Amino acid sequence: MFLWGGATAASQYEGGFSVKEGMDTQDCRPYLPRNNNATVQTRLLTKKVIEESKQEKNELYYPFRVGTKGYEHVKEDLELLKELGIQVYRFSLSWTRLFPKGIENEPNQEGVHYYDQIFDFCNKNKIKIFLTMNHYAVPLYLVEQYGGWTNRDMVQYYLNFAEFVFKRWGQSVDYWLPFNEINAGFFSPYNGTGLIKPDKEDYSTQKVFESLHHQFVANAKTIQLAKKLNVPGKFGAMISCFCYYPLTPKPEDNFKLVKEEQINQWFCSDVLMRGKYPYYMESFFKNHEVDLKITEEDTQLLSNYPCDFISFSYYSSSVVTTEEAEKTAGNLVVTTKNPYLEASEWGWQIDPIGLRTTLNKVYDRYNCPVIISENGFGAKDTLENNQVHDPYRIDYFDSHFKEIMKAKELDNVDVGAYIAWGIIDIVSAGSCEMDKRYGVVYVDGDNEGNGTYKRYKKDSFYWYQKFIQSHNKM
């Protein structure tokens, strides 16, 4: 059965910062008014910026501490998801809500109770759970005291967290995702691994890949622990996909595409799905002077505990060229503008066929079940008379859903689920703002935390609801 669903992420949705005893890395990201560099600045955090975020008299607004107040509205939001009719709900856990510093022996019971409500509601209402265990948020204490994922000790702290989750909620989860968009650890290191940027230098390539390697080991050990504890459910890898095209038929453009696709898109999933480092990383590591301390135990773990399914986020396609060309934004990356595509207000190029292409490529590469774990349209919505008319989002859904059907029915891709991103409005992880909304439920809050935070069903809510009802036996 094909599942239609929706997703939120703890740091972007929950808020409830005052009830947490510890900060995480997303709590340190300030809102900066949108300009040519704001989105980049909010993803390149230095020690100075983090120290400023901890000062009480700081005048900057930190949107991830508020999210869209899901902590306060959780019961109302769950009822909205039930009314919408989704069959799978993807949500994430806030590590610091359960273990504020990441080193505690016992969890924060307020956090446990909060998540109990979500698991219980989904189980009672037969909504399958796709659980993201860690979504772009690391306890700041672990980053400052241990260096975060650059330190191999981080693996054990993560496993302590995972063991509690398995014992408390392990029987309730259908799909497990240890790490969100794991390849972001390469092209967006602060988001992906919590790696702090040196004040006057770029990220260390060595530290980026050390961090990723430790996440690979943690992923394998998490699956190993789940099997030991007889935890049911499937374990998946997730990457951010970009559907690369060469700008021209020049051989140089196409070769550059192959190399960029390998490192940006396939590397992490190749390790997690195939259980070993791919051949092409040997030359990359040599050229970038990366020396990973991969033990024989690491190699065995990766080989013995690969993932069961592959999932990916997809919002827009990208273009690669060796020449100078006009640039535009994308999900966490900048790309060359495609003259054949329209784009959102944020420059993300709208390409439904790119989703079908990506489904084919991913399935061809791994030959296992595929889940679209994130997709949607970020746009400015206007609330008027308690209504939001968003035909642009409906058009986006409709065009992308048609391509999913083609991939499934014409191309025979084993795609099992579609999960709409930010099903209830959340703070954008890319730009730290509320203006870029994805949800079918509008939340009345602005970029600086003003508003009632009341919920309103958009036109797209009713459209998606009707669509699910008419396609619930796929």
Short mmCIF file of C-alpha atoms in Angstrom, two decimals:
data_model
loop_
_atom_site.label_atom_id
_atom_site.label_comp_id
_atom_site.label_asym_id
_atom_site.label_seq_id
_atom_site.Cartn_x
_atom_site.Cartn_y
_atom_site.Cartn_z
CA MET A 1 0.00 0.00 0.00
CA PHE A 2 1.28 3.45 -0.92
CA LEU A 3 1.28 5.88 2.02
CA TRP A 4 0.50 9.60 1.84
CA GLY A 5 1.87 11.59 4.74
CA GLY A 6 3.24 14.77 6.23
CA ALA A 7 6.26 15.80 8.26
CA THR A 8 7.55 18.21 10.88
CA ALA A 9 10.93 18.58 12.58
CA ALA A 10 11.37 19.20 16.31
CA SER A 11 13.64 22.24 16.07
CA GLN A 12 11.48 23.96 13.46
CA TYR A 13 8.10 23.08 14.95
CA GLU A 14 8.09 22.46 18.70
CA GLY A 15 9.42 25.57 20.42
CA GLY A 16 8.95 25.15 24.17
CA PHE A 17 12.52 26.34 24.73
CA SER A 18 11.85 27.52 28.28
CA VAL A 19 11.01 23.98 29.39
CA LYS A 20 14.30 22.63 28.04
CA GLU A 21 17.32 22.72 30.33
CA GLY A 22 19.84 22.60 27.52
CA MET A 23 20.43 24.37 24.20
CA ASP A 24 20.98 22.60 20.94
CA THR A 25 22.80 23.82 17.85
CA GLN A 26 19.62 25.07 16.16
CA ASP A 27 18.73 27.21 19.19
CA CYS A 28 21.82 29.30 18.38
CA ARG A 29 20.74 30.33 14.87
CA PRO A 30 19.35 33.89 14.72
CA TYR A 31 16.82 35.28 12.30
CA LEU A 32 18.46 37.77 9.93
CA PRO A 33 16.32 39.85 7.54
CA ARG A 34 16.52 38.34 4.09
CA ASN A 35 19.19 39.74 1.83
CA ASN A 36 21.76 38.26 -0.50
CA ASN A 37 23.80 36.73 2.31
CA ALA A 38 21.40 36.13 5.20
CA THR A 39 20.70 32.48 4.44
CA VAL A 40 24.42 31.73 4.17
CA GLN A 41 25.24 33.56 7.42
CA THR A 42 22.70 31.57 9.43
CA ARG A 43 24.38 28.31 8.38
CA LEU A 44 27.99 29.33 9.08
CA LEU A 45 28.02 29.67 12.85
CA THR A 46 31.24 30.52 14.67
CA LYS A 47 32.11 30.35 18.36
CA LYS A 48 31.53 34.10 18.56
CA VAL A 49 27.99 33.82 17.19
CA ILE A 50 27.21 30.95 19.54
CA GLU A 51 28.51 32.86 22.57
CA GLU A 52 26.33 35.81 21.58
CA SER A 53 23.30 33.51 21.37
CA LYS A 54 23.73 32.57 25.03
CA GLN A 55 23.63 36.15 26.31
CA GLU A 56 20.37 37.20 27.96
CA LYS A 57 20.44 40.77 26.62
CA ASN A 58 20.99 39.76 23.01
CA GLU A 59 18.49 41.66 20.85
CA LEU A 60 18.43 39.10 18.04
CA TYR A 61 15.45 36.77 17.64
CA TYR A 62 16.13 33.02 17.72
CA PRO A 63 13.21 31.43 15.84
CA PHE A 64 13.99 27.78 16.59
CA ARG A 65 13.40 28.43 20.29
CA VAL A 66 9.79 29.24 19.37
CA GLY A 67 9.23 27.16 16.24
CA THR A 68 5.51 27.26 15.56
CA LYS A 69 4.68 26.42 19.18
CA GLY A 70 3.97 22.78 18.52
CA TYR A 71 4.81 22.01 22.15
CA GLU A 72 1.76 24.03 23.18
CA HIS A 73 -0.51 23.05 20.26
CA VAL A 74 0.38 19.38 19.94
CA LYS A 75 -3.11 18.00 20.66
CA GLU A 76 -4.78 20.42 18.25
CA ASP A 77 -2.19 19.70 15.57
CA LEU A 78 -2.56 15.94 15.88
CA GLU A 79 -6.32 16.27 15.45
CA LEU A 80 -5.70 18.34 12.31
CA LEU A 81 -3.45 15.59 10.93
CA LYS A 82 -6.13 13.02 11.68
CA GLU A 83 -8.73 15.17 9.91
CA LEU A 84 -6.38 15.59 6.95
CA GLY A 85 -6.24 11.81 6.70
CA ILE A 86 -2.50 11.24 6.42
CA GLN A 87 -1.41 7.62 6.68
CA VAL A 88 2.14 8.26 7.88
CA TYR A 89 3.51 11.04 10.07
CA ARG A 90 7.20 11.85 10.00
CA PHE A 91 8.40 13.74 13.06
CA SER A 92 11.67 14.04 14.95
CA LEU A 93 12.81 13.96 18.54
CA SER A 94 14.58 16.84 20.22
CA TRP A 95 17.64 15.23 21.80
CA THR A 96 17.89 18.07 24.34
CA ARG A 97 14.23 17.82 25.30
CA LEU A 98 14.96 14.30 26.48
CA PHE A 99 18.61 14.69 27.53
CA PRO A 100 19.41 18.42 27.88
CA LYS A 101 23.19 18.03 27.82
CA GLY A 102 23.26 14.70 26.02
CA ILE A 103 25.16 12.98 28.84
CA GLU A 104 22.42 12.34 31.43
CA ASN A 105 21.60 8.85 32.67
CA GLU A 106 17.88 9.56 33.01
CA PRO A 107 15.64 11.52 30.61
CA ASN A 108 13.67 14.68 31.32
CA GLN A 109 10.19 13.38 32.16
CA GLU A 110 8.43 16.44 30.71
CA GLY A 111 9.99 15.63 27.36
CA VAL A 112 9.04 11.97 27.67
CA HIS A 113 5.42 12.92 28.39
CA TYR A 114 5.32 15.27 25.41
CA TYR A 115 6.41 12.56 23.00
CA ASP A 116 4.21 9.93 24.67
CA GLN A 117 1.21 11.94 23.47
CA ILE A 118 2.34 11.80 19.84
CA PHE A 119 3.20 8.10 19.79
CA ASP A 120 -0.03 7.18 21.57
CA PHE A 121 -2.19 9.30 19.27
CA CYS A 122 -0.66 7.89 16.09
CA ASN A 123 -0.93 4.31 17.30
CA LYS A 124 -4.53 4.77 18.42
CA ASN A 125 -5.53 6.35 15.09
CA LYS A 126 -3.55 3.90 12.93
CA ILE A 127 -1.19 6.57 11.58
CA LYS A 128 2.16 4.96 10.80
CA ILE A 129 5.22 6.61 12.33
CA PHE A 130 8.34 7.58 10.41
CA LEU A 131 10.68 8.68 13.21
CA THR A 132 13.67 10.91 12.57
CA MET A 133 15.86 10.32 15.58
CA ASN A 134 18.17 13.26 14.92
CA HIS A 135 17.18 16.17 12.67
CA TYR A 136 19.82 18.89 12.44
CA ALA A 137 20.09 19.46 16.19
CA VAL A 138 22.91 18.37 18.51
CA PRO A 139 23.11 19.20 22.24
CA LEU A 140 25.33 22.27 22.43
CA TYR A 141 27.03 20.86 25.53
CA LEU A 142 28.36 17.93 23.49
CA VAL A 143 29.64 20.29 20.79
CA GLU A 144 31.39 22.64 23.20
CA GLN A 145 32.78 20.03 25.60
CA TYR A 146 33.60 17.20 23.20
CA GLY A 147 33.72 18.70 19.72
CA GLY A 148 30.47 17.07 18.70
CA TRP A 149 30.69 14.52 15.90
CA THR A 150 34.41 15.17 15.40
CA ASN A 151 34.86 13.11 18.58
CA ARG A 152 34.32 9.34 18.40
CA ASP A 153 32.90 9.45 21.95
CA MET A 154 29.83 11.05 20.38
CA VAL A 155 28.82 7.64 19.05
CA GLN A 156 28.25 6.30 22.55
CA TYR A 157 26.27 9.36 23.67
CA TYR A 158 24.05 8.93 20.63
CA LEU A 159 23.60 5.23 21.41
CA ASN A 160 22.57 6.04 24.98
CA PHE A 161 19.89 8.32 23.54
CA ALA A 162 18.86 5.67 20.99
CA GLU A 163 18.62 2.93 23.63
CA PHE A 164 16.13 4.95 25.65
CA VAL A 165 14.08 5.69 22.54
CA PHE A 166 14.02 2.00 21.57
CA LYS A 167 12.98 0.85 25.03
CA ARG A 168 10.30 3.52 25.43
CA TRP A 169 8.78 3.74 21.93
CA GLY A 170 10.46 1.01 19.90
CA GLN A 171 7.29 -1.01 19.38
CA SER A 172 5.42 2.01 17.99
CA VAL A 173 7.65 2.96 15.05
CA ASP A 174 7.29 1.68 11.48
CA TYR A 175 10.19 3.52 9.85
CA TRP A 176 13.39 4.59 11.61
CA LEU A 177 15.72 7.31 10.36
CA PRO A 178 18.81 7.79 12.56
CA PHE A 179 20.01 10.91 10.69
CA ASN A 180 18.18 13.46 8.56
CA GLU A 181 19.70 14.37 5.16
CA ILE A 182 23.05 12.93 6.23
CA ASN A 183 24.84 14.26 3.14
CA ALA A 184 24.20 17.80 4.43
CA GLY A 185 27.13 17.13 6.75
CA PHE A 186 29.33 17.80 3.69
CA PHE A 187 27.74 20.87 2.10
CA SER A 188 26.12 22.33 5.25
CA PRO A 189 28.35 21.12 8.11
CA TYR A 190 26.75 23.12 10.92
CA ASN A 191 23.29 21.80 10.15
CA GLY A 192 24.40 18.28 9.33
CA THR A 193 26.85 17.62 12.14
CA GLY A 194 26.86 20.70 14.40
CA LEU A 195 30.39 21.56 13.25
CA ILE A 196 31.33 25.09 14.34
CA LYS A 197 33.04 27.27 11.74
CA PRO A 198 36.42 28.82 12.63
CA ASP A 199 36.13 32.59 12.95
CA LYS A 200 38.35 33.49 9.99
CA GLU A 201 38.70 30.23 8.09
CA ASP A 202 36.59 27.79 6.16
CA TYR A 203 35.49 24.44 7.54
CA SER A 204 38.23 21.83 7.84
CA THR A 205 37.59 19.10 5.25
CA GLN A 206 39.27 16.65 7.61
CA LYS A 207 36.84 17.45 10.43
CA VAL A 208 33.82 17.35 8.10
CA PHE A 209 34.61 13.78 7.06
CA GLU A 210 35.60 12.69 10.55
CA SER A 211 32.16 13.86 11.67
CA LEU A 212 30.42 12.02 8.86
CA HIS A 213 32.36 8.84 9.54
CA HIS A 214 31.33 8.88 13.18
CA GLN A 215 27.71 9.31 12.09
CA PHE A 216 28.08 6.31 9.76
CA VAL A 217 29.38 4.24 12.68
CA ALA A 218 26.59 5.51 14.94
CA ASN A 219 24.03 4.61 12.26
CA ALA A 220 25.34 1.03 12.00
CA LYS A 221 25.57 0.62 15.78
CA THR A 222 22.02 1.93 16.14
CA ILE A 223 20.75 -0.77 13.79
CA GLN A 224 22.84 -3.33 15.65
CA LEU A 225 21.34 -2.22 18.98
CA ALA A 226 17.81 -2.33 17.57
CA LYS A 227 18.30 -5.92 16.42
CA LYS A 228 19.69 -6.87 19.84
CA LEU A 229 16.61 -5.35 21.52
CA ASN A 230 14.22 -6.94 18.98
CA VAL A 231 12.95 -3.56 17.85
CA PRO A 232 10.61 -3.89 14.84
CA GLY A 233 10.38 -1.44 11.96
CA LYS A 234 12.60 -0.72 8.97
CA PHE A 235 15.77 1.38 9.16
CA GLY A 236 16.46 3.89 6.41
CA ALA A 237 19.08 6.24 5.05
CA MET A 238 18.09 9.70 3.88
CA ILE A 239 19.86 12.08 1.54
CA SER A 240 19.03 15.41 -0.02
CA CYS A 241 18.66 14.93 -3.79
CA PHE A 242 19.16 17.58 -6.45
CA CYS A 243 18.62 15.88 -9.84
CA TYR A 244 21.66 17.28 -11.64
CA TYR A 245 21.63 18.29 -15.31
CA PRO A 246 24.63 19.47 -17.37
CA LEU A 247 24.09 23.00 -18.70
CA THR A 248 25.50 22.03 -22.11
CA PRO A 249 26.39 18.85 -24.01
CA LYS A 250 30.08 19.66 -23.42
CA PRO A 251 31.87 16.55 -22.12
CA GLU A 252 33.46 18.73 -19.43
CA ASP A 253 30.05 19.74 -18.08
CA ASN A 254 28.87 16.15 -17.96
CA PHE A 255 32.04 14.92 -16.23
CA LYS A 256 31.76 17.66 -13.63
CA LEU A 257 28.15 16.58 -13.06
CA VAL A 258 29.28 13.00 -12.38
CA LYS A 259 31.86 14.11 -9.81
CA GLU A 260 29.55 16.58 -8.05
CA GLU A 261 26.77 14.02 -7.91
CA GLN A 262 29.12 11.47 -6.37
CA ILE A 263 30.32 13.67 -3.53
CA ASN A 264 27.20 15.77 -2.88
CA GLN A 265 24.48 13.20 -3.39
CA TRP A 266 25.63 9.57 -3.45
CA PHE A 267 28.59 9.27 -1.09
CA CYS A 268 26.69 9.05 2.21
CA SER A 269 23.93 6.79 0.94
CA ASP A 270 26.48 4.53 -0.78
CA VAL A 271 28.14 3.95 2.61
CA LEU A 272 24.87 3.38 4.51
CA MET A 273 23.12 1.29 1.85
CA ARG A 274 26.06 -0.72 0.50
CA GLY A 275 27.99 -1.01 3.73
CA LYS A 276 31.33 0.30 2.52
CA TYR A 277 33.10 3.42 1.30
CA PRO A 278 32.73 3.84 -2.48
CA TYR A 279 35.78 3.60 -4.76
CA TYR A 280 35.59 7.25 -5.85
CA MET A 281 36.26 8.59 -2.35
CA GLU A 282 39.82 7.24 -2.36
CA SER A 283 41.01 9.86 -4.84
CA PHE A 284 38.86 12.57 -3.22
CA PHE A 285 40.41 11.92 0.20
CA LYS A 286 43.90 11.86 -1.30
CA ASN A 287 43.38 15.15 -3.15
CA HIS A 288 41.94 16.85 -0.04
CA GLU A 289 44.45 15.32 2.42
CA VAL A 290 41.74 13.57 4.43
CA ASP A 291 42.97 10.74 6.64
CA LEU A 292 40.18 8.91 8.43
CA LYS A 293 40.97 6.53 11.26
CA ILE A 294 38.68 3.76 10.02
CA THR A 295 39.09 0.72 12.23
CA GLU A 296 38.51 -2.89 11.27
CA GLU A 297 35.53 -2.86 13.64
CA ASP A 298 34.09 0.14 11.75
CA THR A 299 34.44 -1.69 8.45
CA GLN A 300 32.67 -4.77 9.83
CA LEU A 301 29.88 -2.72 11.38
CA LEU A 302 29.15 -0.84 8.15
CA SER A 303 29.14 -4.11 6.22
CA ASN A 304 26.96 -6.02 8.69
CA TYR A 305 24.34 -3.33 9.41
CA PRO A 306 23.27 -1.51 6.23
CA CYS A 307 19.90 0.21 5.94
CA ASP A 308 16.67 -1.46 4.76
CA PHE A 309 15.30 1.36 2.64
CA ILE A 310 16.43 4.58 1.01
CA SER A 311 14.63 7.90 1.43
CA PHE A 312 15.34 11.36 0.12
CA SER A 313 14.25 14.97 0.11
CA TYR A 314 13.57 16.63 -3.21
CA TYR A 315 12.48 20.20 -3.85
CA SER A 316 14.13 21.29 -7.08
CA SER A 317 16.73 20.26 -9.63
CA SER A 318 20.24 21.64 -10.17
CA VAL A 319 22.44 22.48 -13.14
CA VAL A 320 26.18 21.90 -13.43
CA THR A 321 28.62 23.68 -15.73
CA THR A 322 32.32 24.47 -16.01
CA GLU A 323 31.48 27.92 -17.35
CA GLU A 324 30.40 31.15 -15.68
CA ALA A 325 26.60 31.27 -15.56
CA GLU A 326 23.75 32.87 -13.62
CA LYS A 327 23.21 31.33 -10.20
CA THR A 328 20.11 30.64 -8.14
CA ALA A 329 19.30 29.13 -4.74
CA GLY A 330 18.30 25.58 -3.89
CA ASN A 331 17.85 23.38 -0.85
CA LEU A 332 21.00 24.18 1.18
CA VAL A 333 23.03 24.72 -2.00
CA VAL A 334 23.50 27.29 -4.76
CA THR A 335 23.17 26.11 -8.34
CA THR A 336 23.23 27.35 -11.93
CA LYS A 337 19.91 28.69 -13.18
CA ASN A 338 17.96 26.44 -15.55
CA PRO A 339 16.50 28.51 -18.44
CA TYR A 340 13.74 25.95 -19.00
CA LEU A 341 12.23 26.05 -15.51
CA GLU A 342 10.22 28.47 -13.42
CA ALA A 343 11.32 29.12 -9.86
CA SER A 344 9.83 29.95 -6.48
CA GLU A 345 10.28 33.38 -4.88
CA TRP A 346 13.36 31.91 -3.18
CA GLY A 347 14.87 30.85 -6.51
CA TRP A 348 14.22 27.12 -6.13
CA GLN A 349 13.60 25.70 -9.60
CA ILE A 350 10.30 23.86 -9.95
CA ASP A 351 10.85 20.55 -11.71
CA PRO A 352 8.25 17.76 -11.25
CA ILE A 353 9.90 15.56 -13.88
CA GLY A 354 13.09 15.85 -11.84
CA LEU A 355 11.29 13.98 -9.05
CA ARG A 356 10.43 11.11 -11.39
CA THR A 357 14.01 11.11 -12.65
CA THR A 358 15.34 11.02 -9.09
CA LEU A 359 13.05 8.14 -8.13
CA ASN A 360 14.39 6.17 -11.09
CA LYS A 361 18.01 6.99 -10.30
CA VAL A 362 17.74 6.15 -6.61
CA TYR A 363 15.89 2.88 -7.24
CA ASP A 364 18.29 1.89 -9.99
CA ARG A 365 21.26 2.51 -7.70
CA TYR A 366 20.04 0.66 -4.60
CA ASN A 367 17.22 -1.64 -5.82
CA CYS A 368 15.31 -1.42 -2.55
CA PRO A 369 12.12 0.35 -1.38
CA VAL A 370 12.19 4.14 -1.84
CA ILE A 371 10.41 6.77 0.27
CA ILE A 372 10.07 10.45 -0.61
CA SER A 373 10.60 11.69 2.94
CA GLU A 374 10.49 15.41 2.09
CA ASN A 375 8.93 17.43 -0.68
CA GLY A 376 6.86 20.58 -0.83
CA PHE A 377 6.59 24.17 -1.93
CA GLY A 378 7.88 27.05 0.17
CA ALA A 379 5.95 30.25 -0.48
CA LYS A 380 4.57 33.39 1.11
CA ASP A 381 0.95 32.82 2.15
CA THR A 382 -1.58 35.51 3.01
CA LEU A 383 -4.21 35.06 5.74
CA GLU A 384 -7.41 36.94 4.86
CA ASN A 385 -10.73 36.44 6.64
CA ASN A 386 -9.31 33.33 8.32
CA GLN A 387 -8.60 31.78 4.92
CA VAL A 388 -5.46 31.08 2.90
CA HIS A 389 -5.77 30.61 -0.84
CA ASP A 390 -2.66 28.80 -2.11
CA PRO A 391 -3.29 27.54 -5.66
CA TYR A 392 0.49 27.60 -6.30
CA ARG A 393 0.99 24.89 -3.67
CA ILE A 394 -1.87 22.82 -5.05
CA ASP A 395 -0.36 23.10 -8.54
CA TYR A 396 3.02 22.01 -7.16
CA PHE A 397 1.50 19.00 -5.38
CA ASP A 398 -0.57 18.01 -8.39
CA SER A 399 2.30 18.15 -10.88
CA HIS A 400 4.69 16.25 -8.58
CA PHE A 401 2.12 13.61 -7.61
CA LYS A 402 1.51 12.86 -11.29
CA GLU A 403 5.21 12.20 -11.78
CA ILE A 404 5.28 9.91 -8.72
CA MET A 405 2.45 7.89 -10.26
CA LYS A 406 4.39 7.59 -13.51
CA ALA A 407 7.50 6.41 -11.69
CA LYS A 408 5.46 3.85 -9.78
CA GLU A 409 3.12 2.62 -12.50
CA LEU A 410 5.07 3.12 -15.72
CA ASP A 411 8.68 2.82 -14.54
CA ASN A 412 8.02 0.14 -11.89
CA VAL A 413 9.93 2.00 -9.19
CA ASP A 414 9.23 0.51 -5.76
CA VAL A 415 8.20 3.79 -4.15
CA GLY A 416 6.23 3.27 -0.96
CA ALA A 417 5.38 6.69 0.44
CA TYR A 418 5.21 10.43 -0.15
CA ILE A 419 5.67 12.70 2.87
CA ALA A 420 4.85 16.40 2.45
CA TRP A 421 7.30 18.65 4.21
CA GLY A 422 6.23 21.08 6.93
CA ILE A 423 2.66 19.79 6.78
CA ILE A 424 1.89 22.36 9.48
CA ASP A 425 3.79 25.61 8.96
CA ILE A 426 7.25 25.53 10.51
CA VAL A 427 10.30 27.80 10.62
CA SER A 428 12.41 27.33 7.50
CA ALA A 429 15.65 25.50 8.27
CA GLY A 430 17.36 27.14 5.31
CA SER A 431 16.57 30.80 5.97
CA CYS A 432 15.37 30.82 9.62
CA GLU A 433 12.16 32.59 8.66
CA MET A 434 8.41 32.03 8.78
CA ASP A 435 7.74 33.74 5.46
CA LYS A 436 8.78 30.62 3.54
CA ARG A 437 5.84 28.38 4.42
CA TYR A 438 5.28 24.78 3.33
CA GLY A 439 2.25 23.69 5.30
CA VAL A 440 -1.33 22.95 4.41
CA VAL A 441 -2.09 24.37 7.86
CA TYR A 442 -1.29 28.06 8.34
CA VAL A 443 0.26 29.19 11.63
CA ASP A 444 -0.23 32.86 12.49
CA GLY A 445 3.32 33.84 13.37
CA ASP A 446 5.85 36.09 11.64
CA ASN A 447 9.61 36.16 11.17
CA GLU A 448 10.19 37.78 14.56
CA GLY A 449 7.81 35.69 16.67
CA ASN A 450 4.81 38.01 16.59
CA GLY A 451 1.29 36.65 16.11
CA THR A 452 -1.40 34.53 17.74
CA TYR A 453 -0.02 31.20 16.49
CA LYS A 454 -3.55 30.08 15.79
CA ARG A 455 -4.00 27.38 13.16
CA TYR A 456 -5.98 27.83 9.92
CA LYS A 457 -6.62 25.25 7.20
CA LYS A 458 -5.42 26.42 3.78
CA ASP A 459 -7.10 25.54 0.50
CA SER A 460 -4.31 23.00 0.00
CA PHE A 461 -5.46 21.22 3.18
CA TYR A 462 -8.81 20.39 1.59
CA TRP A 463 -7.18 19.52 -1.73
CA TYR A 464 -4.68 17.10 -0.13
CA GLN A 465 -7.40 15.64 2.09
CA LYS A 466 -9.55 14.86 -0.93
CA PHE A 467 -6.57 13.52 -2.86
CA ILE A 468 -5.66 11.09 -0.07
CA GLN A 469 -9.25 9.91 0.18
CA SER A 470 -9.36 9.15 -3.56
CA HIS A 471 -5.95 7.41 -3.61
CA ASN A 472 -5.98 5.50 -0.32
CA LYS A 473 -5.94 2.09 -1.97
CA MET A 474 -2.88 2.54 -4.18
#
